[in-house]
XYZ file of N, CA and C in Angstrom:
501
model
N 20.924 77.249 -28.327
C 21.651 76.182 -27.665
C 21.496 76.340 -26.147
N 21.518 75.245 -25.417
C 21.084 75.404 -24.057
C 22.386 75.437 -23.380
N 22.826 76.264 -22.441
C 23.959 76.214 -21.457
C 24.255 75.204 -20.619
N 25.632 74.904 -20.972
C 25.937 73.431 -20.191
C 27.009 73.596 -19.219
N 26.949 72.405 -18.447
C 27.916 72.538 -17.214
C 29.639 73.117 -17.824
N 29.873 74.013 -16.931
C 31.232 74.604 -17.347
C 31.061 75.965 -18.192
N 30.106 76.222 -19.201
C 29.721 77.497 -19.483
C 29.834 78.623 -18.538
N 30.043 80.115 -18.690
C 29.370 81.124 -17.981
C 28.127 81.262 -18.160
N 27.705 81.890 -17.369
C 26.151 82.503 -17.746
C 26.520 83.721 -18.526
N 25.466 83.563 -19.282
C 25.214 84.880 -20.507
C 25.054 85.995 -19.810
N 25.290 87.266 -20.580
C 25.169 88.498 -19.918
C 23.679 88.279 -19.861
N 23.100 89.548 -19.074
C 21.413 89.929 -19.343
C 21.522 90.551 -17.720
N 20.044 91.312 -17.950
C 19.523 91.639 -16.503
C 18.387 90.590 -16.447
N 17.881 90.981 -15.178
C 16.856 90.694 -14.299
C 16.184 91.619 -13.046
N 14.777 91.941 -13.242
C 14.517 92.347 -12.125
C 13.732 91.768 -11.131
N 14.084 92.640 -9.926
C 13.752 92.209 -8.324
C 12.998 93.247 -7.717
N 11.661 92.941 -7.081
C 10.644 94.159 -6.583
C 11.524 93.908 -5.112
N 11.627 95.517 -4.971
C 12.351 95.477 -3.564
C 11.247 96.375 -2.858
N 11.226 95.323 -1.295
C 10.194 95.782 -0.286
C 10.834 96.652 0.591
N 12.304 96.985 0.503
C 12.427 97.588 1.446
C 13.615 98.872 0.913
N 13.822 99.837 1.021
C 14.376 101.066 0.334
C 15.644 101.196 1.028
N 16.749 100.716 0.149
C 18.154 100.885 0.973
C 19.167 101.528 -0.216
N 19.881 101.619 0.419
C 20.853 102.840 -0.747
C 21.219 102.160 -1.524
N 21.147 102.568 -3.177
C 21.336 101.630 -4.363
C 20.480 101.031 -4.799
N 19.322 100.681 -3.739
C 17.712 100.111 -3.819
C 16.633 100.704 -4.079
N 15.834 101.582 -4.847
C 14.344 101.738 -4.222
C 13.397 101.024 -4.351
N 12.484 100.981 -3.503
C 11.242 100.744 -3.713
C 10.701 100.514 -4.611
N 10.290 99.046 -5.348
C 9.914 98.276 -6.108
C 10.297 98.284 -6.756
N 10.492 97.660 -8.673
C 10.635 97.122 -9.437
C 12.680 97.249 -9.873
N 13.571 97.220 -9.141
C 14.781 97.458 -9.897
C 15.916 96.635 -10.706
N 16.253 97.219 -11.660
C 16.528 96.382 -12.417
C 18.804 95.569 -12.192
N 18.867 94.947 -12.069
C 20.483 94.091 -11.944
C 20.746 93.294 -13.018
N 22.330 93.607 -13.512
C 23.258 92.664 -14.494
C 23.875 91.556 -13.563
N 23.658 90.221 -14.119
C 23.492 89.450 -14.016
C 24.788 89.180 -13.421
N 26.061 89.389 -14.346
C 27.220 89.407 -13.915
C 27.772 89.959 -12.997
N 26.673 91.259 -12.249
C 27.695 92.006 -11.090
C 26.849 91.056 -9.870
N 25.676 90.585 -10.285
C 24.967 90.053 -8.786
C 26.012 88.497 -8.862
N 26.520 87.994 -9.815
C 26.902 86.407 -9.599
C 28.391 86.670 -9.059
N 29.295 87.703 -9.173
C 30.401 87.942 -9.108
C 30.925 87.402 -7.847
N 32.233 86.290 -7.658
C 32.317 85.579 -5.977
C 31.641 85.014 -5.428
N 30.203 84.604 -5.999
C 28.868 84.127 -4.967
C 28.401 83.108 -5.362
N 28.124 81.788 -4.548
C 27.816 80.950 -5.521
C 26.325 80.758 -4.993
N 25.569 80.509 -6.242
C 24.152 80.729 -6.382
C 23.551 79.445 -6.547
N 22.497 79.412 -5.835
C 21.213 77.985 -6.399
C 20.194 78.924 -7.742
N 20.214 78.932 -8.373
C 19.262 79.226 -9.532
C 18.301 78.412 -10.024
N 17.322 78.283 -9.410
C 15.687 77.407 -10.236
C 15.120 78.252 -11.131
N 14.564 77.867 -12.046
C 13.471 78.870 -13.396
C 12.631 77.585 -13.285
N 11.498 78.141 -13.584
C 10.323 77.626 -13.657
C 9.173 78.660 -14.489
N 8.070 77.663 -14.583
C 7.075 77.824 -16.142
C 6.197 79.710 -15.395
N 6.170 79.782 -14.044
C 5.020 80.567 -14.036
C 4.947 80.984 -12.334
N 4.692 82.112 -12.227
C 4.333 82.330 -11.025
C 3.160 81.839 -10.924
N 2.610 82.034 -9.486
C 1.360 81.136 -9.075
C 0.341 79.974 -9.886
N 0.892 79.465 -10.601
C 0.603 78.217 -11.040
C 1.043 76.926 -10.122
N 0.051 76.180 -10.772
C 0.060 75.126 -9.246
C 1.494 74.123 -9.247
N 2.111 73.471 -10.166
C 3.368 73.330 -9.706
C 3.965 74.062 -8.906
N 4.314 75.331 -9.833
C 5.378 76.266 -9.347
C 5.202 76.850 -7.809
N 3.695 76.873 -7.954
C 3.455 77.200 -6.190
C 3.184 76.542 -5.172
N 2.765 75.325 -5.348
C 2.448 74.133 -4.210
C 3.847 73.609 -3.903
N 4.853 72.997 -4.765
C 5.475 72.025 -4.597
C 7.251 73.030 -4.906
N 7.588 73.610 -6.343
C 8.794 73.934 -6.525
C 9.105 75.180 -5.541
N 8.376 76.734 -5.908
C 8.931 77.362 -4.512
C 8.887 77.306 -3.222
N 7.873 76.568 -2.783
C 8.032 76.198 -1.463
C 8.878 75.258 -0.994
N 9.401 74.259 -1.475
C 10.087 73.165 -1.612
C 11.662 74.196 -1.534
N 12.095 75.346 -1.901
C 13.450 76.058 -2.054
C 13.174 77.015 -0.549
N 11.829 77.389 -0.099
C 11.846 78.366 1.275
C 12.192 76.913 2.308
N 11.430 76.017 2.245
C 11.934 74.977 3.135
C 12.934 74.500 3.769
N 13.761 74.558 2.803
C 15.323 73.731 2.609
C 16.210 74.608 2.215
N 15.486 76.498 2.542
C 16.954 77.333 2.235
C 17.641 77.410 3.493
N 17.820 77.362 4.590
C 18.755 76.913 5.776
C 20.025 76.157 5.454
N 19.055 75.302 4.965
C 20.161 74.090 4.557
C 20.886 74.290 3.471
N 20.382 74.446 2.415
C 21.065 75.050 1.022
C 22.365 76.102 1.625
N 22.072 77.258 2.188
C 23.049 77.961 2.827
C 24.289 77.160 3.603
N 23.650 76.610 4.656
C 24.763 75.852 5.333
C 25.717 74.903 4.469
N 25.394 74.622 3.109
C 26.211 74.119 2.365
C 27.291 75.242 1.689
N 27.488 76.151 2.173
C 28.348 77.730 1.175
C 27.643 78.128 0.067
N 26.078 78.179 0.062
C 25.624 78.867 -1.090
C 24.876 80.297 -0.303
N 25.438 81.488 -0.943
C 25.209 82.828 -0.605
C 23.935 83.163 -0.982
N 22.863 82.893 -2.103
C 21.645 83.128 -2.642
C 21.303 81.896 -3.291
N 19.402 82.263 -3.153
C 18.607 81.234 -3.835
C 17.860 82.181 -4.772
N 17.801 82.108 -6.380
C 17.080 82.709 -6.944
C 16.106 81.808 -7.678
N 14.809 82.705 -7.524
C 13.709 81.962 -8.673
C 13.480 82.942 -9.576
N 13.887 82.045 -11.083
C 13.468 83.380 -12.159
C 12.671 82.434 -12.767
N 11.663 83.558 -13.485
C 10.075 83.121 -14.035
C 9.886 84.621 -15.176
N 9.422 84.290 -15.889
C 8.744 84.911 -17.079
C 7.753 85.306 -16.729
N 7.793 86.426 -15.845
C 7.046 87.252 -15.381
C 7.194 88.733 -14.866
N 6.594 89.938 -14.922
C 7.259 90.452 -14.176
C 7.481 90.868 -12.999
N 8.480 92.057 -12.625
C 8.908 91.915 -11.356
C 7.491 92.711 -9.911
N 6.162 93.070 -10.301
C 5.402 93.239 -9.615
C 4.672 91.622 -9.511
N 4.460 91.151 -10.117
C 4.163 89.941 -10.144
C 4.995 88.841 -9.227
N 6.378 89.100 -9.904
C 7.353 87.939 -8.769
C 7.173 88.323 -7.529
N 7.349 89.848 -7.052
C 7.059 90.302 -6.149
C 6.158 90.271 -5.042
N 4.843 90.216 -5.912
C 3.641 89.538 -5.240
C 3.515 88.170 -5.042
N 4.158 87.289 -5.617
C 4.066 85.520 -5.856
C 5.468 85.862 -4.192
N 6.769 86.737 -4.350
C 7.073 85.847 -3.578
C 6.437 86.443 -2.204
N 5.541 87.394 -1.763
C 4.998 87.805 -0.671
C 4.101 86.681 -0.661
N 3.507 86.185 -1.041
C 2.346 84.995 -1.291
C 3.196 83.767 -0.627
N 4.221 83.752 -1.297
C 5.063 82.248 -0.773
C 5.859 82.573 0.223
N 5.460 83.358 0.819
C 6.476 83.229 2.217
C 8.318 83.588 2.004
N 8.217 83.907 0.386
C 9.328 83.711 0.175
C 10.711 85.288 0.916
N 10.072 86.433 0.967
C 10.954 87.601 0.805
C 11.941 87.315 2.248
N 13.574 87.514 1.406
C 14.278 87.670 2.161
C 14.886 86.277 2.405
N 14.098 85.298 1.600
C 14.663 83.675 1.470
C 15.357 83.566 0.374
N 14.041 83.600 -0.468
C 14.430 83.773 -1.791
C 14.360 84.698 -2.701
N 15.525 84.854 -3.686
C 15.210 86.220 -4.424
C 13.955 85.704 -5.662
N 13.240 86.272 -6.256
C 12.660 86.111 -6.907
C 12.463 87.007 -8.401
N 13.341 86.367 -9.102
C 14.021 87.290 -9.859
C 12.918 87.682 -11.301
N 12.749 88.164 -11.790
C 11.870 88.647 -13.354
C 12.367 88.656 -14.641
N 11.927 88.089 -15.412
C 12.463 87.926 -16.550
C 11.624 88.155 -17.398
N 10.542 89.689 -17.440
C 9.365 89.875 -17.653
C 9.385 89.562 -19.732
N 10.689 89.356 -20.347
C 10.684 89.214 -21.305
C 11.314 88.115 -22.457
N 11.593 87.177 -21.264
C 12.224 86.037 -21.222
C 13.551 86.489 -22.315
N 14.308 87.615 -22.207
C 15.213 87.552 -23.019
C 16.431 86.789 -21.981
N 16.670 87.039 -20.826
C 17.585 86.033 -20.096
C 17.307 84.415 -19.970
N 16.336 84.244 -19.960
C 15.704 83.038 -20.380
C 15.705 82.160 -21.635
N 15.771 83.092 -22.361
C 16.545 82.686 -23.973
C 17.764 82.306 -24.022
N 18.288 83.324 -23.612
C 20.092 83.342 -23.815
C 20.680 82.049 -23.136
N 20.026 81.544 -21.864
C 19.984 80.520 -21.659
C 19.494 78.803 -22.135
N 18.974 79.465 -23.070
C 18.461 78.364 -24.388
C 17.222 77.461 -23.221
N 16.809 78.028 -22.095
C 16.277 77.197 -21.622
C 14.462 77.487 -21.539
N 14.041 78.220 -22.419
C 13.257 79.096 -22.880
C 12.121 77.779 -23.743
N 10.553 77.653 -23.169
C 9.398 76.654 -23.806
C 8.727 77.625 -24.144
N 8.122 77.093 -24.979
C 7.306 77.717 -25.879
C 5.134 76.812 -25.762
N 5.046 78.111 -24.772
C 3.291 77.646 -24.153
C 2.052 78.199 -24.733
N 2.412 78.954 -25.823
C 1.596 79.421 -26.781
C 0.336 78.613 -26.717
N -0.053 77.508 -27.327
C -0.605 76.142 -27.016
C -1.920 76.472 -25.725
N -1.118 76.774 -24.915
C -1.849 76.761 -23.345
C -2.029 78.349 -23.143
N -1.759 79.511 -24.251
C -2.370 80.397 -23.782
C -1.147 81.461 -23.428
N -0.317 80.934 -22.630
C 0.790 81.533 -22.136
C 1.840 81.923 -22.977
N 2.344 82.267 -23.974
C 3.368 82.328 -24.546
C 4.979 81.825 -24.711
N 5.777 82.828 -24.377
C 7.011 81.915 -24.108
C 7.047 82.136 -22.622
N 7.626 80.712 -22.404
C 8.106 80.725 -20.262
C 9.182 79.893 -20.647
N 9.457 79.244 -19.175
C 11.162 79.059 -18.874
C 10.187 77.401 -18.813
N 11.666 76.700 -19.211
C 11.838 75.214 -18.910
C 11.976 75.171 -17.023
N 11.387 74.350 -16.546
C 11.317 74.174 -15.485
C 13.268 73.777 -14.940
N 14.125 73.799 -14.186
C 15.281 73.400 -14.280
C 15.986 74.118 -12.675
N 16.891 73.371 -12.605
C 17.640 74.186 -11.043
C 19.334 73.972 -11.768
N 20.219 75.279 -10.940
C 21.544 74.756 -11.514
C 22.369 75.773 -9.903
N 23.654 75.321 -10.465
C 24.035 75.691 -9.088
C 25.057 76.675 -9.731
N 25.319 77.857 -10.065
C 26.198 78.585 -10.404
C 27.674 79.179 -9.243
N 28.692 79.151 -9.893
C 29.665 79.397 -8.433
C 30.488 80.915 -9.623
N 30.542 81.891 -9.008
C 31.288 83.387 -9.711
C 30.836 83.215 -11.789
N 29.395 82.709 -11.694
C 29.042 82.967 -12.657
C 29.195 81.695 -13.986
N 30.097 80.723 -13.450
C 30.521 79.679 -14.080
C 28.812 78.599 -13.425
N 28.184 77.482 -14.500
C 27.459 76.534 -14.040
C 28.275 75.732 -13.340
N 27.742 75.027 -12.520
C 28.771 73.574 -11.814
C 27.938 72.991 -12.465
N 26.164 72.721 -11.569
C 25.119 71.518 -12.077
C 23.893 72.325 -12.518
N 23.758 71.770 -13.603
C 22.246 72.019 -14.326
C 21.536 70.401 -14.330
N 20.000 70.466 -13.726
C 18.742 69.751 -14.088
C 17.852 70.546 -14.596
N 17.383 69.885 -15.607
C 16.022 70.467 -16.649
C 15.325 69.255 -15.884
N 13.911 69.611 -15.600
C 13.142 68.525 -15.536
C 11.680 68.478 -17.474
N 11.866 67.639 -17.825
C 11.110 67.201 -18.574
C 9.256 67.250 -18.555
N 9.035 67.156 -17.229
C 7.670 66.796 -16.999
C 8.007 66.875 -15.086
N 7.102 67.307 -14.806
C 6.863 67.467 -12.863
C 8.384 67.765 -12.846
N 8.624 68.160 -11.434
C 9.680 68.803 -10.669
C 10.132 67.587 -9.693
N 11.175 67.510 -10.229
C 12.059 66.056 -9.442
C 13.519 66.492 -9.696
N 13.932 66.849 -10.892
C 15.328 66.983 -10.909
C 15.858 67.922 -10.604
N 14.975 69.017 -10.363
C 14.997 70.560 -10.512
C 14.823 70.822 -8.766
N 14.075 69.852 -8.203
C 14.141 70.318 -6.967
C 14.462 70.762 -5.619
N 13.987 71.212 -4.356
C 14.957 71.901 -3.264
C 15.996 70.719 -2.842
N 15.391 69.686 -2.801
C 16.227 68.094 -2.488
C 17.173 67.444 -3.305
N 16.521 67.741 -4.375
C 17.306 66.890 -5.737
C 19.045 68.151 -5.057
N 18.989 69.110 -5.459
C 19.707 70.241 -5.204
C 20.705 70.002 -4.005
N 19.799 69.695 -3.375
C 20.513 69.798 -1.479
C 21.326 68.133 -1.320
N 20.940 67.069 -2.688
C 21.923 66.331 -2.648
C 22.687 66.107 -3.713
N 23.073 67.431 -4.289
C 24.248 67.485 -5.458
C 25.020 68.276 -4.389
N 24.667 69.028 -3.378
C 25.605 70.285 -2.357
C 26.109 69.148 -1.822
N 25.597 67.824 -1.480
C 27.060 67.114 -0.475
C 25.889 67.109 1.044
């Protein structure tokens, strides 16, 4: 079943390649529960099909480094991108996109958080296996406010679509 507005988010981790070594942090791949990073904070959350694939990299993460200024100035504390990939990979996609330190770029190298979220496609078909439904939602202390799935291309899911549900 897919998570709907007013739900919590499901337990699960996710990991984040960290570039820089701070206490509680090291140096690359570490792993966070979902529930202690959302705790008080309200979050922009996009998932999408794939790191460096040409949607996901021309138009959806760049489209969230663009317009994270603004996203912030609306009271949102983090922007995460999680992808069915893992976290050396996100890591490298988000050094590629300009992203570190904008956006987190979170790993879901086994799409089990991606499941639990029922928001989980199935790309077998194309080679790829299971990935994430393309989608943006705005989480506030772990509760959804707004979820968009986009169906086909990135319109509902996007940094704009987003930046005019914030007001």
């Amino acid at each position: 079943m897919t998570i709907q507005i007013g739900d919590r988010l499901p337990e699960g981790t996710l990991a984040e390649f960290i570039e820089n070594e701070t206490e509680g942090c090291s140096l690359g791949p570490n792993t966070f529960q979902v529930a202690d990073l959302v705790k008080g904070k309200k979050i922009v959350i996009f998932g999408l099909p794939g790191a460096f694939t040409p949607g996901c990299s021309v138009q959806h993460v760049p489209g969230f480094v663009k317009h994270a200024d603004d996203i912030r100035a609306k009271g949102v504390d983090e922007i995460w991108c999680i992808s069915v990939n893992d976290a050396f990979v996100m890591g490298a996609w988000g050094r590629d996109q300009k992203a570190t330190g904008i956006v987190r770029m979170m790993a879901d190298g086994n799409a089990t958080f991606t499941k639990a979220l029922g928001l989980d496609n199935d790309f077998s078909a194309h080679g790829m296996g299971t990935r994430s439904k393309r989608y943006s939602m705005l989480v506030e202390d772990g509760v959804v406010k707004t979820l968009d799935i986009d169906a086909k291309g990135i319109d509902a899911s996007s940094a704009e679509s987003m930046l005019q549900k914030l007001g």
